[in-house]
XYZ file of C-alpha atoms in Angstrom:
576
model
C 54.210 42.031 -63.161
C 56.966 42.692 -60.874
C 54.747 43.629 -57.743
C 51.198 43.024 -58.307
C 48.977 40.237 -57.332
C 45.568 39.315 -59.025
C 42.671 39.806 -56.778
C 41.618 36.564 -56.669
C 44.727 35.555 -54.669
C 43.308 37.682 -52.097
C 40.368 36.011 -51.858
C 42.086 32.379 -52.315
C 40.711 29.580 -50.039
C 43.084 26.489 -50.359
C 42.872 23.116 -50.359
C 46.166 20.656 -50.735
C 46.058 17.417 -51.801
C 49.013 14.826 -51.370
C 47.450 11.955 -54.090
C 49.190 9.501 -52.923
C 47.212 9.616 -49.487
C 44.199 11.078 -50.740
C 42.801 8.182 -52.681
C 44.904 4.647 -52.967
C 47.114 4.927 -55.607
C 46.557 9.187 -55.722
C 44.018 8.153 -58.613
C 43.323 11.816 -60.407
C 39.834 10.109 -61.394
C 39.077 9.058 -57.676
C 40.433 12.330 -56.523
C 37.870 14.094 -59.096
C 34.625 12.052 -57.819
C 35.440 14.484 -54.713
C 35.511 17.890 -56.177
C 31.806 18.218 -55.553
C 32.110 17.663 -52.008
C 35.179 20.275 -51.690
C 32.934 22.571 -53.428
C 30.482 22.025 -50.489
C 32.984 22.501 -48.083
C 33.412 26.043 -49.849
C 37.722 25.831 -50.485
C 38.180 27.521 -54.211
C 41.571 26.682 -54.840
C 43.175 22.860 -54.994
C 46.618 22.455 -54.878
C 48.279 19.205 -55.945
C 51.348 18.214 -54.770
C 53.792 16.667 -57.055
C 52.503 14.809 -59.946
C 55.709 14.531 -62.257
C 57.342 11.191 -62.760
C 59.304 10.123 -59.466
C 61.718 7.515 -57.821
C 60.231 6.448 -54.747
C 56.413 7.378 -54.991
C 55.578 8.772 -51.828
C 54.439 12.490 -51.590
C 56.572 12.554 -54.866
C 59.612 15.226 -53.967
C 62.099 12.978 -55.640
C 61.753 13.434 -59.170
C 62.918 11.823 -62.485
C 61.368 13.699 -65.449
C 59.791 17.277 -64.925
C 58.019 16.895 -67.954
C 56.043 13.483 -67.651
C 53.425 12.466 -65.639
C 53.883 9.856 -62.500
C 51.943 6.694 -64.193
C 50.288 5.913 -60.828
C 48.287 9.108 -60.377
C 46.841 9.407 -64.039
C 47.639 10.772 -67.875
C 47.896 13.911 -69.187
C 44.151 13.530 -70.016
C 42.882 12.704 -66.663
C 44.791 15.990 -65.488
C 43.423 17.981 -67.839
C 39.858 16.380 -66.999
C 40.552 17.068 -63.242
C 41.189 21.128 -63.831
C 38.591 20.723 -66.025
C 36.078 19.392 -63.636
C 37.439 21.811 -60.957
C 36.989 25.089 -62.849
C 33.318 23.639 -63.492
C 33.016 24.298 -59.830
C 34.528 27.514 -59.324
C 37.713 26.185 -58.373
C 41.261 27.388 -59.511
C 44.419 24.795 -59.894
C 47.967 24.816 -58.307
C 50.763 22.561 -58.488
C 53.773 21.810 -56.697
C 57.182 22.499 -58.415
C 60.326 21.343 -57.423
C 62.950 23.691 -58.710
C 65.710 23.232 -55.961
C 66.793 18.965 -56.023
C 66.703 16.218 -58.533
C 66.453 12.428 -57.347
C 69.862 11.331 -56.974
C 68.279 8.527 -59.326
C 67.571 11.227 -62.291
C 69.615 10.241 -64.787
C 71.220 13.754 -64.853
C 72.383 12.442 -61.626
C 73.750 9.066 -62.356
C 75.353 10.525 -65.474
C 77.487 12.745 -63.234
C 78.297 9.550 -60.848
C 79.158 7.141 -63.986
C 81.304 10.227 -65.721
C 82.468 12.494 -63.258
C 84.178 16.028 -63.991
C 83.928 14.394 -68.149
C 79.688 14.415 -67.482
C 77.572 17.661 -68.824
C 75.590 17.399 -66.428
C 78.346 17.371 -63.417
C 77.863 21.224 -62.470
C 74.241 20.809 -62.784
C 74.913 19.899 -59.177
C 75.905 22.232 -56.165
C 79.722 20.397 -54.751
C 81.157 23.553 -53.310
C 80.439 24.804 -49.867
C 79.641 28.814 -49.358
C 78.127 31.148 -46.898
C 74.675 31.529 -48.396
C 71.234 31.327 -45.484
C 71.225 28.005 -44.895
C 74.538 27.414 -45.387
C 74.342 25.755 -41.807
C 72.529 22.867 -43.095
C 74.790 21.799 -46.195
C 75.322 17.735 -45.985
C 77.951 16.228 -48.041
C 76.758 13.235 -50.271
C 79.506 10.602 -50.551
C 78.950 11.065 -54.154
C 79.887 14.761 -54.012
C 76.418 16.545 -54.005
C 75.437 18.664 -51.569
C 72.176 18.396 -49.715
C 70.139 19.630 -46.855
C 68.387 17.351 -44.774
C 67.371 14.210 -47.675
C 70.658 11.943 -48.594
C 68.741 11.041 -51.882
C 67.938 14.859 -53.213
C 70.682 16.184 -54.367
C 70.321 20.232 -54.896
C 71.007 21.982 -58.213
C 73.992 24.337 -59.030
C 71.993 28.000 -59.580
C 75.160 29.450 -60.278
C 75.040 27.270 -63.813
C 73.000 29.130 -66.344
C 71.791 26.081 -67.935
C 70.098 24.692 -64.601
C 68.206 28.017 -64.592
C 67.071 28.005 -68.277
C 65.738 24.071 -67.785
C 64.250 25.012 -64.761
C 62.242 27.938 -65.867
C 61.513 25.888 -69.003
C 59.657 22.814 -67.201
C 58.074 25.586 -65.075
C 56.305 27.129 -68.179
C 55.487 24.034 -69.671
C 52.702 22.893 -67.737
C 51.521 26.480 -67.491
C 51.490 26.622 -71.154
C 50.165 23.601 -71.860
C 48.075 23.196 -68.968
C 46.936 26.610 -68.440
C 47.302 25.878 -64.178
C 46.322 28.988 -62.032
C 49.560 28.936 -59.960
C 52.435 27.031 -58.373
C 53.835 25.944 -54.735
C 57.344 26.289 -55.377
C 59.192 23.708 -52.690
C 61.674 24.559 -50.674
C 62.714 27.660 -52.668
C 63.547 28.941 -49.474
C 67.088 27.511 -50.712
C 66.947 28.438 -54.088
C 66.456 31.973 -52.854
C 69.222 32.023 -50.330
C 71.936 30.346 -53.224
C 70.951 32.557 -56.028
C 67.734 35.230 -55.710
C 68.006 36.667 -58.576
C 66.469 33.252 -60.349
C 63.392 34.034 -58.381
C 62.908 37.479 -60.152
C 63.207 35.839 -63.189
C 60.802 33.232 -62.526
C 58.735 35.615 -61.765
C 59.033 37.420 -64.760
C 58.914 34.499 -67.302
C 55.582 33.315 -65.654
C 53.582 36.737 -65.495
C 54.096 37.397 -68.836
C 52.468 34.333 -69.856
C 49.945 34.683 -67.345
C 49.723 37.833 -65.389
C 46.999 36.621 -63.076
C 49.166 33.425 -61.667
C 49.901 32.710 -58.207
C 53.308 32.517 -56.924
C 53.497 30.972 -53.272
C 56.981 30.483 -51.915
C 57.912 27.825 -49.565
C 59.659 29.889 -48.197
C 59.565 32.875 -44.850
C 56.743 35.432 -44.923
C 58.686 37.600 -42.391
C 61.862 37.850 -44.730
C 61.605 40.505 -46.527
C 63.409 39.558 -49.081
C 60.828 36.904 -49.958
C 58.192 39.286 -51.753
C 61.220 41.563 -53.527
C 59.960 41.040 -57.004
C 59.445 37.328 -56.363
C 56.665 36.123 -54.708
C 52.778 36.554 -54.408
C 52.713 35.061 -50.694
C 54.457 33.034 -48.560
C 54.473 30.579 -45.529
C 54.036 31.556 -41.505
C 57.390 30.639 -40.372
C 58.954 32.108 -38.168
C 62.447 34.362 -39.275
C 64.874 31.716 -37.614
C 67.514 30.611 -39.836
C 68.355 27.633 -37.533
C 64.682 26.188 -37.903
C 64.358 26.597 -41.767
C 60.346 25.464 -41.247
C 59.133 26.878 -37.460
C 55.563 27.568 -38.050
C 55.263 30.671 -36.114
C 52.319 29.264 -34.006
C 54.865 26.764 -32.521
C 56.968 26.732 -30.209
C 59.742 23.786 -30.066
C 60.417 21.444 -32.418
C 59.109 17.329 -31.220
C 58.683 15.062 -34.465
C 56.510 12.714 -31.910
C 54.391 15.798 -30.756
C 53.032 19.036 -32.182
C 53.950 22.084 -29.228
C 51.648 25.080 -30.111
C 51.002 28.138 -28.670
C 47.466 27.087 -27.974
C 49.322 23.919 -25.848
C 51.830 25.753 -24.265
C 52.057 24.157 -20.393
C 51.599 27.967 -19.464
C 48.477 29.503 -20.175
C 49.738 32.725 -19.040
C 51.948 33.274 -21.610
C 49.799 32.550 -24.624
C 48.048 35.855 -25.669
C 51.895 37.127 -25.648
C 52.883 34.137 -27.943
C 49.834 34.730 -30.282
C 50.763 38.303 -30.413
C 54.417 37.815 -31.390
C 53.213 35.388 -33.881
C 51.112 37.207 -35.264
C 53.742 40.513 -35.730
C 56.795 38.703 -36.391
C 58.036 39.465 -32.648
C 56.634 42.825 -33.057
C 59.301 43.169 -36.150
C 56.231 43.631 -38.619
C 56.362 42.352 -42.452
C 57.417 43.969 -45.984
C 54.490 45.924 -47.007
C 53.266 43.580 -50.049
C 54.009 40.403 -47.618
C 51.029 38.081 -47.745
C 51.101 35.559 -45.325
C 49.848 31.812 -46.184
C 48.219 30.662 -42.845
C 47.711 26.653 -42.036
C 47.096 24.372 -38.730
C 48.644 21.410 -40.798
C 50.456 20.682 -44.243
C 52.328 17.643 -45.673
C 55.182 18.179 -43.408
C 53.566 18.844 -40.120
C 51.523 16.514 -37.571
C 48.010 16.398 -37.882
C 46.818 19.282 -35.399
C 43.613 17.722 -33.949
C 45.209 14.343 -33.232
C 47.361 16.739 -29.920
C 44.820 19.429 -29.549
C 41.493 17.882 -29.680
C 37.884 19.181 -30.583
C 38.134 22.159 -28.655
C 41.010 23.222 -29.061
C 40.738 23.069 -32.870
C 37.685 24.528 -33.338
C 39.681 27.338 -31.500
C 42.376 27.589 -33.889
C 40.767 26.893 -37.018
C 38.236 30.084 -36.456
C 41.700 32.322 -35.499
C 42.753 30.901 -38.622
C 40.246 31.581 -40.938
C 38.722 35.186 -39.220
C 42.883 36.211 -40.077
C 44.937 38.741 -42.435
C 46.621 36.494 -45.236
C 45.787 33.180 -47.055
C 44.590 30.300 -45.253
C 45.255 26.786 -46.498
C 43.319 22.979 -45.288
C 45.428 19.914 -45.229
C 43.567 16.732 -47.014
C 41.720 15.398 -44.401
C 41.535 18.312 -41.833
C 38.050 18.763 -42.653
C 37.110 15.203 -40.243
C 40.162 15.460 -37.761
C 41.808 13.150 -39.719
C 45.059 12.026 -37.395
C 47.801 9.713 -39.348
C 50.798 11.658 -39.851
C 51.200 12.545 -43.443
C 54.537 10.461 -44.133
C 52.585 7.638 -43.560
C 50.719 5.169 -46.497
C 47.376 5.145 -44.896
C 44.687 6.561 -47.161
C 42.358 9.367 -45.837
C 39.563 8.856 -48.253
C 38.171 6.732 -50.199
C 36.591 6.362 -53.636
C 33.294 4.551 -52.519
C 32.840 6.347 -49.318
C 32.073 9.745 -49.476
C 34.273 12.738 -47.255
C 31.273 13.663 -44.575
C 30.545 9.983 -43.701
C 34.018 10.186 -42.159
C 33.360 12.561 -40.020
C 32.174 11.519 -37.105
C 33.925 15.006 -35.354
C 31.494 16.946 -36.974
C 34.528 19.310 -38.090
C 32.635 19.536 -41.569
C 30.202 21.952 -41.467
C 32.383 23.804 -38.757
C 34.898 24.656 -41.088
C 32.000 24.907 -43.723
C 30.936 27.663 -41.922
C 33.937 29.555 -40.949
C 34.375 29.282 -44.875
C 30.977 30.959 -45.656
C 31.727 33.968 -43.286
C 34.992 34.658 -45.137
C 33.552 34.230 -48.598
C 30.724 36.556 -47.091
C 32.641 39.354 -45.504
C 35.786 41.313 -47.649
C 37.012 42.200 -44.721
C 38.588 38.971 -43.553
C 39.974 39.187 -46.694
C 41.780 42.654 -46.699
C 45.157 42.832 -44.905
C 43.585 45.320 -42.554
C 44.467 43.631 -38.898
C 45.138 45.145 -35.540
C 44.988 44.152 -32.072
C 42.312 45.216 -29.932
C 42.659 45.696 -25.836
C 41.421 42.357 -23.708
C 41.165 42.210 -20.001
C 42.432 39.683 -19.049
C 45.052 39.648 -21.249
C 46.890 36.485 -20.546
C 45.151 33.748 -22.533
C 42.799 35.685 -24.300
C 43.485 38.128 -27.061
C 41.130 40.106 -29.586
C 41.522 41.854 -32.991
C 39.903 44.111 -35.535
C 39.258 43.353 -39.454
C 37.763 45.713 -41.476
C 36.751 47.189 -45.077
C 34.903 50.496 -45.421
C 31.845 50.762 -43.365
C 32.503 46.526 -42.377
C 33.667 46.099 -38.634
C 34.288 42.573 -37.366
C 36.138 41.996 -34.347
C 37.283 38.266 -32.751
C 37.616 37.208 -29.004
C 40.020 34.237 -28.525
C 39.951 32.632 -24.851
C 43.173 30.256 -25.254
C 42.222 29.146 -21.409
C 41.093 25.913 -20.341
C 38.404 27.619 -18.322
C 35.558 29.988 -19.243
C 36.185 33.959 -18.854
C 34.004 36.887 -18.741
C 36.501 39.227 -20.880
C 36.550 43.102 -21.155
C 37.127 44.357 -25.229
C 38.009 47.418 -25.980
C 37.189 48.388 -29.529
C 38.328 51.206 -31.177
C 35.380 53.146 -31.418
C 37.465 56.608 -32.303
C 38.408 54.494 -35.886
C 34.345 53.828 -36.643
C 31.568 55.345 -37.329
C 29.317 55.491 -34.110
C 25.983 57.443 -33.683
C 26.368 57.395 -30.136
C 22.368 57.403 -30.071
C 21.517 54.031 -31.759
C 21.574 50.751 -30.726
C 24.031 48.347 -32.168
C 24.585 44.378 -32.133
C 27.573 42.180 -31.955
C 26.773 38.972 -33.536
C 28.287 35.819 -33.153
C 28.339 34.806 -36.953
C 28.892 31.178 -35.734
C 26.243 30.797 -32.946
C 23.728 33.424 -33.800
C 24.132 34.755 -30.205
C 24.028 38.520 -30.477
C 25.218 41.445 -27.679
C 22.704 44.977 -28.116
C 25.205 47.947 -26.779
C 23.992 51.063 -26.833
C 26.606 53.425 -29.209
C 27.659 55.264 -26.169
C 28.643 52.259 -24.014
C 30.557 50.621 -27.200
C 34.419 51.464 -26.242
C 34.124 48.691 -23.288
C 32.023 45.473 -23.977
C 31.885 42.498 -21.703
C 31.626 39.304 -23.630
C 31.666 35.547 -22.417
C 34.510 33.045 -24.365
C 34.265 29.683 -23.216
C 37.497 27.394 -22.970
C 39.162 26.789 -25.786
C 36.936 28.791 -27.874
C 36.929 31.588 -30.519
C 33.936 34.092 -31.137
C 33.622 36.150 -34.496
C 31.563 38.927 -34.425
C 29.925 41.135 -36.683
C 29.185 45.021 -35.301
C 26.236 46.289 -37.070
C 22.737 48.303 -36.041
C 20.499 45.072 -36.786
C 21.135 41.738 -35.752
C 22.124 39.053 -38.202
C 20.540 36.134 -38.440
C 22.911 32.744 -38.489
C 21.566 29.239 -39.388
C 22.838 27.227 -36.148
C 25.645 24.793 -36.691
C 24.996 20.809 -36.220
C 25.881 20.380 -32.634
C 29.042 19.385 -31.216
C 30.221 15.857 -31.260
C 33.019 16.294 -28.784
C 35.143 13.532 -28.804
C 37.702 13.474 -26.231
C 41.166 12.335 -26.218
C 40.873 11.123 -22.081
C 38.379 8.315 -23.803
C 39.202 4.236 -24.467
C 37.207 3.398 -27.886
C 37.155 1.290 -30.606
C 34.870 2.242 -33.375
C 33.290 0.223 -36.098
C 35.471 -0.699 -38.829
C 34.712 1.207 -42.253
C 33.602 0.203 -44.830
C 32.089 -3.351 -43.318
C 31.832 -5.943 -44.835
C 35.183 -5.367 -46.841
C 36.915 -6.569 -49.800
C 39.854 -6.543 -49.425
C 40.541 -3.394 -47.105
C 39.118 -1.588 -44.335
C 40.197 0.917 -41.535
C 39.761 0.342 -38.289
C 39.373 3.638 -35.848
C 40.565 3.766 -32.195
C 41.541 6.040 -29.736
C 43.480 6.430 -25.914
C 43.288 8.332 -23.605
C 47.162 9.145 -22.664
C 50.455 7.523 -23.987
C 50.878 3.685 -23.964
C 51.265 0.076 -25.724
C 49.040 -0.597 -27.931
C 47.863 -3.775 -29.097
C 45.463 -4.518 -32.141
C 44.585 -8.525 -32.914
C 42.384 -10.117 -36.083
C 41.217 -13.472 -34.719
C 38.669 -16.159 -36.766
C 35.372 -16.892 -35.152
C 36.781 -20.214 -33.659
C 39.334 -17.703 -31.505
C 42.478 -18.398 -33.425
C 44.814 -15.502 -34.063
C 45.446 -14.175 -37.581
C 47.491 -11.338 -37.695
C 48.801 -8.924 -35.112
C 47.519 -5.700 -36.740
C 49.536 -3.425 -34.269
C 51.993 -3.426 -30.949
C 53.990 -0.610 -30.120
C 53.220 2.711 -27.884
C 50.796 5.500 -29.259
C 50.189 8.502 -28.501
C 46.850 9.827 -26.700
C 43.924 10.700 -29.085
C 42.571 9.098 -32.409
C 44.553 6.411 -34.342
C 43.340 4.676 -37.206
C 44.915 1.213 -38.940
C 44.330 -0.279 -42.081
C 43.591 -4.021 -42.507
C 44.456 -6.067 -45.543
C 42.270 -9.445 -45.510
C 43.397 -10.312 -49.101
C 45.299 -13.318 -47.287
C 41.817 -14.608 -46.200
C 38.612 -16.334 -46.637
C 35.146 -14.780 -46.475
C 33.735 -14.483 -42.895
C 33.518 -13.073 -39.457
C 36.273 -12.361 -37.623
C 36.877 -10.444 -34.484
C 39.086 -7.781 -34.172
C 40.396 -6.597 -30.219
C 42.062 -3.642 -28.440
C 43.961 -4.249 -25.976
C 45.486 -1.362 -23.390
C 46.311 -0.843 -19.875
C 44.891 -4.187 -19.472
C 41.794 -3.217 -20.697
C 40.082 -4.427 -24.209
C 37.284 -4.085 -26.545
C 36.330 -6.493 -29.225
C 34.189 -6.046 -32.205
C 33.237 -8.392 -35.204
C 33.880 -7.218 -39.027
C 32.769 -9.282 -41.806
C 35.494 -9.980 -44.766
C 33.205 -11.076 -48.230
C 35.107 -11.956 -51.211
C-alpha cells in the first residue's frame, strides 16, 4: 500500500473530460451517448473533472459541497449509470478532487467572514504566511485568506487536524459509495509543500479501501518527494519552483501562444531540449516516479491550433511510443482549437465525435493507441536514448520488454533528413546471420538489415514526423492509415457551418493564415446585418464560433469573413 501500484495503471490510457465543454450543460447522459466512440478511439480510462456542487460553474474548481452533485451535470444516478456504462466497455473511472481551496462562497467561508476569530470554521483557512515551496506565490485576500493565483479560492489550513479528517472523509466517500477507480488530486502540489505528511495519509486511507486505486498528483514528476509514499504518478513539469505548472516540453510561458520544444525558432537546439525534457536536465527521477505525459489539458492551449497537422502528428506519436502515462484532452482527437477556459462546446449530443474531424487526427491517434495496447513494451518504464546523426533536430530511443525491441526516430526539422541510428545491438539478441526488419508500425514501410549491418541503420524521417518501429526477423503487416488531410494554418477558409439547418445553435469553423482582425457578420437574405458574430485579432490557424439564432425567424441567412480585406460568404439555414 505504501509503494505499490496496480498493473493496470501501467497500462492506463486516459481520457479527460471537462463536462461543462464536452456536451452543453456537461450533461452525464450526453457525455455517456459517447463512450462507444471513446471505446473506438481505444482510451481505457475517463477522467472527469469536477462534478461536486460549485459557485461559478465553469470547469467547476470552486466548490460548495464536496458531497453533492453539481445539478447541471446530472444525479447521483446518472453518475452511477455513466461508470456503469463505461466499465461495460472496458473502461475504468477517475475523478477530480479538490483537497487544497474552498469557494470563498462555501459557507465554511462566509461563516469565517460574518464571525471572525468567534467562527469554527476560521482556522479552517490558511492566514499566516511561512516558508513552505510555493511560498513565493502566497496572495493576501482582503478578507484574510491566503491564496495563490485565484482571489475567489481561498486555501485550507493543513496544519488544522479537522481540515484533514473532512478532507480525507469526502475523499472516501465517493470511493465508497461510488466504487471510482482513482482520483486527480488538483493542485496538491500545494497541499504537499504546506503539510506532506497529509498525502501519506491519503494514501493510506484510500488503499486500504481499495488497494488497486490510482493516485495521480497534480503535482512535479521530477520531485522526488512526490512519489514518497504518496503518489501513483504524476505530471511532466518541469522542477522549477518559480513556474509551479512548466510542462517540461515548453519552453516560456505566453498565455496568447503555446512555445514548445517542437516550435522553438531554433531547430538546432531541439534534440537537446527533447533530451533534457525527457531526463529532467539529465537530473533523472525517483525510482518509482511515473510520469503522466499530455500535449494539452484543461489548463493549457490547445496544441494543434500553434503547431499544426504535422507537427502534431509528430508529437502525439513521441507521446504515445513514451515511458509513463499518456493522457488526451476532450477534443484532441479532431484538433479541436478553442482554449479550454472558454464556453464553446466541443461536441455535441446529435453529432457524433468523427464527423468533426475533418483533420483526420482520429484514426491517427486510433492507431498510435492500438500499437501501445499491442506492444508491453511502450508500456514498461524501460527508455533510453539511442545515437542519431544528425543530432540536432532529430533524436531516437529504445523501448523494450524481454525479447520486444522497438526503437523511434523523431525528425523535429522542417525539412526531410536521411538520419544515421545507432541501436544498441550489444543489449539484443542478434544472430548476426539472419535477416531482420524494421517496421514502421504506422505506415507498413519496412527496412530488411542483415544482423551484421544492424549497429548503423540509415532511415528516412520526413519533416515534422515521427517513425515507430518494430525490430523483428519477419515483417509485420500494418493496415494503412486513412490518408492525410493536411490542413494548413498559411490557408484563408471558411467552412460550412455544423449542424445546418440549426435550431437554435450552430458552429461556424474558420481559419487564417497569420495574426490579424477578424471579422465575422450574420446578415438576412435581403443584405441587412443581424449580429456581428466576431471583431477582434486572432491568432493564425483554426477558430471556431458559436451562433445563437434563438433571436430569429426561420430562414436563410448569410454569414461572411472578412480579413486582410479579403472575404468569404456562405448561406446557413435557421428552421424553427
Amino acid at each position: 500500500i505504501r509503494f505499490d501500484h496496480a498493473q493496470w495503471i501501467d497500462k492506463a490510457i486516459i481520457y479527460q473530460i471537462t463536462p461543462y465543454t464536452f456536451v452543453p450543460n456537461g450533461d452525464l447522459q450526453d457525455i455517456i451517448k459517447k463512450i462507444p466512440e471513446l471505446a473506438v478511439l481505444g482510451v481505457n480510462t475517463l477522467y472527469l473533472q469536477p462534478i461536486y456542487e460549485t459557485y461559478g460553474g465553469g470547469q467547476g474548481y470552486d466548490i460548495l459541497n464536496y458531497f453533492r452533485m453539481r445539478p447541471d451535470h446530472g444525479t447521483t444516478a446518472d453518475l452511477r449509470q455513466f461508470i456503469t456504462t463505461a466499465r461495460q466497455y472496458g473502461m475504468r473511472i477517475m475523478l477530480d478532487f479538490v483537497p487544497g481551496h474552498s469557494s470563498i462562497h462555501h459557507r465554511y467561508a462566509k461563516n469565517s467572514v460574518q464571525y471572525g476569530t468567534d467562527s469554527h470554521y476560521y482556522n479552517f483557512y490558511k492566514r499566516t504566511r511561512d516558508n513552505a515551496p510555493y511560498s513565493m506565490h502566497y496572495n493576501t485576500h482582503p478578507q484574510g485568506f491566503l491564496y495563490y493565483f485565484w482571489t475567489d479560492l481561498p486555501m485550507f489550513d493543513y496544519d488544522n487536524p479537522e481540515v484533514q479528517r473532512w478532507m480525507l472523509e469526502a475523499a472516501k466517500f465517493w470511493l465508497v459509495n461510488f466504487d471510482i477507480d482513482g482520483y486527480r488530486i488538483d493542485a496538491v502540489w500545494g497541499v504537499n509543500a504546506r503539510n506532506p505528511e497529509w498525502a501519506k495519509k491519503l494514501r493510506r486511507t484510500l488503499k486500504s479501501i481499495k488497494p488497486e486505486i490510482f493516485l495521480l498528483a497534480e503535482d512535479k514528476a521530477t520531485w522526488p518527494a512526490t512519489f514518497d509514499e504518496s503518489f501513483d504518478a504524476a505530471y511532466d513539469w518541469s522542477a522549477s519552483e518559480s513556474w509551479v505548472s512548466q510542462w517540461t516540453w515548453q519552453w516560456d510561458y505566453n498565455p496568447s501562444a503555446n512555445p514548445t520544444i517542437f516550435n522553438y525558432p531554433s531547430q538546432g537546439s531541439r534534440a537537446r531540449m527533447l533530451r533534457e525534457a525527457l531526463t529532467n536536465y539529465n537530473n533523472g527521477y525517483h525510482p518509482r516516479a511515473k510520469i503522466l505525459r499530455f500535449l494539452e489539458n484543461n489548463d493549457t492551449q490547445p496544441f494543434y491550433l500553434h503547431h499544426g497537422q504535422a507537427r502534431t502528428r509528430m508529437a502525439a506519436a513521441l507521446l504515445f511510443a513514451l515511458n509513463g502515462i499518456p493522457m488526451m484532452y476532450n477534443g484532441q482527437e479532431i484538433g479541436h482549437s478553442t482554449h479550454p477556459y472558454s464556453t464553446y462546446n466541443i461536441f455535441e449530443s446529435y453529432a457524433s465525435i468523427r464527423s468533426l474531424d475533418t483533420k483526420l487526427l482520429f484514426p491517427y491517434y486510433q492507431a498510435l493507441i492500438a500499437i501501445r495496447n499491442t506492444y508491453p513494451s511502450l508500456s514498461s518504464e524501460n527508455y533510453r536514448e539511442i545515437p542519431m546523426s544528425p543530432s540536432s533536430a532529430q533524436f531516437g530511443f529504445h523501448r523494450w520488454l524481454g525479447q520486444e525491441n522497438i526503437f523511434v526516430l523523431i525528425n523535429m526539422a522542417n525539412a526531410p533528413v536521411t538520419a544515421q541510428a545507432t541501436l544498441p545491438v550489444d543489449r539484443i539478441e542478434i544472430d548476426t546471420l539472419k535477416t531482420y526488419y524494421l517496421t514502421d508500425m504506422l505506415s507498413g514501410e519496412f527496412l530488411s538489415v542483415p544482423g551484421s549491418e544492424l549497429s548503423n541503420v540509415s532511415i528516412s524521417l520526413d519533416a515534422y514526423h515521427t517513425r515507430i518501429f518494430l525490430l523483428a526477423d519477419s515483417v509485420l503487416s500494418v493496415t494503412p492509415l486513412p490518408e492525410k488531410k493536411i490542413v494548413s494554418p498559411g490557408t484563408f477558409a471558411l467552412e460550412q457551418n455544423y449542424p445546418n439547418p440549426f435550431n437554435p445553435r450552430t458552429t461556424i469553423a474558420f481559419s487564417v493564415p497569420d495574426p490579424g482582425n477578424v471579422s465575422l457578420k450574420i446578415y438576412d437574405i435581403l443584405g441587412q446585418e443581424v449580429m456581428v458574430l466576431l471583431n477582434q485579432h486572432k491568432m493564425a490557424g483554426d477558430h471556431k464560433v458559436e451562433f445563437d439564432g434563438s433571436g430569429l425567424a426561420s430562414g436563410v441567412y448569410i454569414y461572411q469573413l472578412m480579413y486582410q480585406k479579403k472575404n468569404i460568404q456562405r448561406k446557413m439555414v435557421l428552421l424553427k
